XYZ file of C-alpha atoms in Angstrom:
178
model
C 102.328 96.407 70.853
C 100.761 99.687 71.960
C 97.339 98.040 72.009
C 98.582 95.455 74.545
C 100.090 98.240 76.667
C 96.669 99.940 76.737
C 95.203 96.767 78.187
C 98.041 96.479 80.671
C 97.638 100.094 81.867
C 94.845 99.338 84.364
C 96.770 96.275 85.562
C 99.852 98.419 86.062
C 97.934 101.047 88.021
C 96.408 98.321 90.191
C 99.894 96.830 90.729
C 101.260 100.283 91.596
C 98.695 101.034 94.278
C 98.732 97.470 95.595
C 102.525 97.493 95.777
C 102.528 100.740 97.770
C 99.872 99.277 100.094
C 102.004 96.127 100.558
C 105.040 98.271 101.471
C 103.029 100.266 104.016
C 101.225 97.180 105.346
C 104.527 95.349 105.731
C 105.952 98.207 107.778
C 102.865 98.244 110.008
C 103.076 94.469 110.447
C 106.787 94.567 111.385
C 106.582 97.608 113.685
C 103.361 96.858 115.583
C 104.849 94.204 117.922
C 107.755 96.536 118.786
C 105.348 99.395 119.385
C 103.024 97.340 121.574
C 105.965 96.081 123.626
C 105.955 99.501 125.305
C 102.904 98.439 127.313
C 104.841 95.623 128.978
C 106.825 98.272 130.906
C 105.773 100.155 133.997
C 105.253 103.535 132.398
C 105.539 106.731 134.405
C 103.569 109.870 133.794
C 106.185 111.327 131.392
C 106.138 108.081 129.368
C 102.345 108.352 129.030
C 102.707 112.016 128.093
C 105.254 111.001 125.451
C 102.934 108.284 124.119
C 100.125 110.815 123.680
C 102.513 113.349 122.140
C 103.991 110.763 119.736
C 100.545 109.605 118.652
C 99.270 113.125 118.069
C 102.426 114.460 116.344
C 102.824 111.453 114.061
C 99.135 111.295 113.223
C 99.280 114.935 112.179
C 102.774 115.191 110.633
C 103.126 111.774 109.035
C 99.505 110.707 108.606
C 97.651 113.881 107.698
C 100.315 116.200 106.312
C 102.678 113.628 104.798
C 100.336 110.941 103.531
C 96.852 112.433 103.172
C 97.831 115.803 101.769
C 100.898 114.865 99.702
C 101.962 111.264 99.160
C 98.630 109.445 98.742
C 97.017 111.823 96.203
C 100.237 111.768 94.154
C 100.447 107.956 94.234
C 96.829 107.792 93.009
C 97.434 110.470 90.343
C 100.485 108.608 89.054
C 98.547 105.320 89.052
C 95.811 107.009 86.978
C 98.469 108.448 84.672
C 99.909 104.955 84.291
C 96.493 103.566 83.355
C 96.128 106.295 80.695
C 99.753 106.319 79.458
C 101.068 102.748 79.850
C 104.681 101.844 79.151
C 106.002 98.378 79.872
C 108.810 99.539 82.167
C 106.436 101.780 84.134
C 103.947 98.942 84.464
C 106.620 96.469 85.576
C 107.990 98.925 88.165
C 104.584 100.434 88.982
C 104.974 100.721 92.768
C 108.168 102.743 92.527
C 106.767 104.634 89.536
C 103.737 105.595 91.642
C 106.031 106.739 94.455
C 107.773 109.123 92.079
C 111.246 107.607 91.861
C 111.408 107.817 88.060
C 109.572 109.402 85.125
C 108.876 112.349 87.397
C 109.783 115.997 87.476
C 113.272 116.733 88.759
C 111.825 118.274 91.905
C 109.652 115.202 92.542
C 112.588 112.798 92.128
C 114.794 114.862 94.443
C 112.012 115.013 97.015
C 111.243 111.289 96.768
C 114.877 110.237 97.182
C 115.521 112.833 99.935
C 112.499 111.741 101.964
C 113.538 108.096 101.573
C 117.068 108.882 102.745
C 115.717 110.804 105.742
C 113.412 107.888 106.647
C 116.352 105.448 106.485
C 118.416 107.684 108.799
C 115.479 107.977 111.221
C 114.970 104.187 111.208
C 118.612 103.636 112.093
C 118.439 106.229 114.889
C 115.207 104.842 116.369
C 116.654 101.314 116.347
C 119.385 102.629 118.656
C 116.831 103.723 121.232
C 115.998 101.559 124.237
C 112.501 100.593 125.322
C 110.147 102.115 126.312
C 111.281 105.059 124.193
C 111.609 103.059 120.994
C 108.083 101.682 121.495
C 106.746 105.168 122.138
C 108.203 106.436 118.847
C 107.076 103.286 117.020
C 103.495 103.753 118.290
C 103.414 107.133 116.604
C 105.004 105.762 113.415
C 102.490 102.886 113.231
C 99.672 105.414 113.663
C 101.013 107.479 110.760
C 101.544 104.401 108.566
C 97.995 103.143 109.180
C 96.704 106.590 108.277
C 98.852 106.442 105.167
C 97.594 102.977 104.205
C 93.972 104.075 104.506
C 94.583 107.310 102.598
C 96.422 105.554 99.732
C 93.475 103.151 99.488
C 90.983 106.019 99.613
C 92.732 108.172 96.996
C 93.415 105.121 94.823
C 89.684 104.367 94.695
C 88.785 108.040 94.278
C 91.201 108.483 91.333
C 89.331 105.868 89.302
C 85.769 106.509 90.459
C 85.494 110.276 90.801
C 85.142 112.849 88.034
C 86.723 115.577 90.143
C 90.035 113.938 90.975
C 92.385 116.841 90.303
C 95.888 115.952 91.478
C 99.066 116.260 89.418
C 101.034 113.089 88.614
C 104.143 115.315 88.461
C 105.523 113.769 85.292
C 107.998 115.447 82.940
C 106.502 117.730 80.348
C 103.406 118.878 82.152
C 100.179 117.132 82.923
C 99.684 119.785 85.554
C 96.313 119.611 87.238
C 95.130 122.466 89.479
């Protein structure tokens, strides 16, 4: 049984990263038409200023700080951990395992669920906005999500091809990597 799990480990890690990419790609696919709708309006100078501000802020906060520096390396580290320490449940639920919803440190689980709850609240609030403001916000969100998609792909490849991939999977009982 354990021998079969060892063979399934790489499949589980691939499923984990692919599942996260599908979630991000799906969000980009669904939000892009709403974001691009903003350009069907006659935008005034303050709208254009807001577009630029939204793009810059979301690229930095969501794309660089959120995805590239935190989420993406952790997803890749957890996928690598899954390849090396396969369990059937973890393999089956690999995308949510890689996102840190279970078999994670208490701090990681609290952070993962808190960030998800905050995102849900923000989605509800943004849906209440009227165009062009909703489109302006969505342009920034799509920018951050595309950055996230690319960084998950990059770190996923790096985790399995680089000798110096040193990110913690944040699992219970250690496995701390500097």
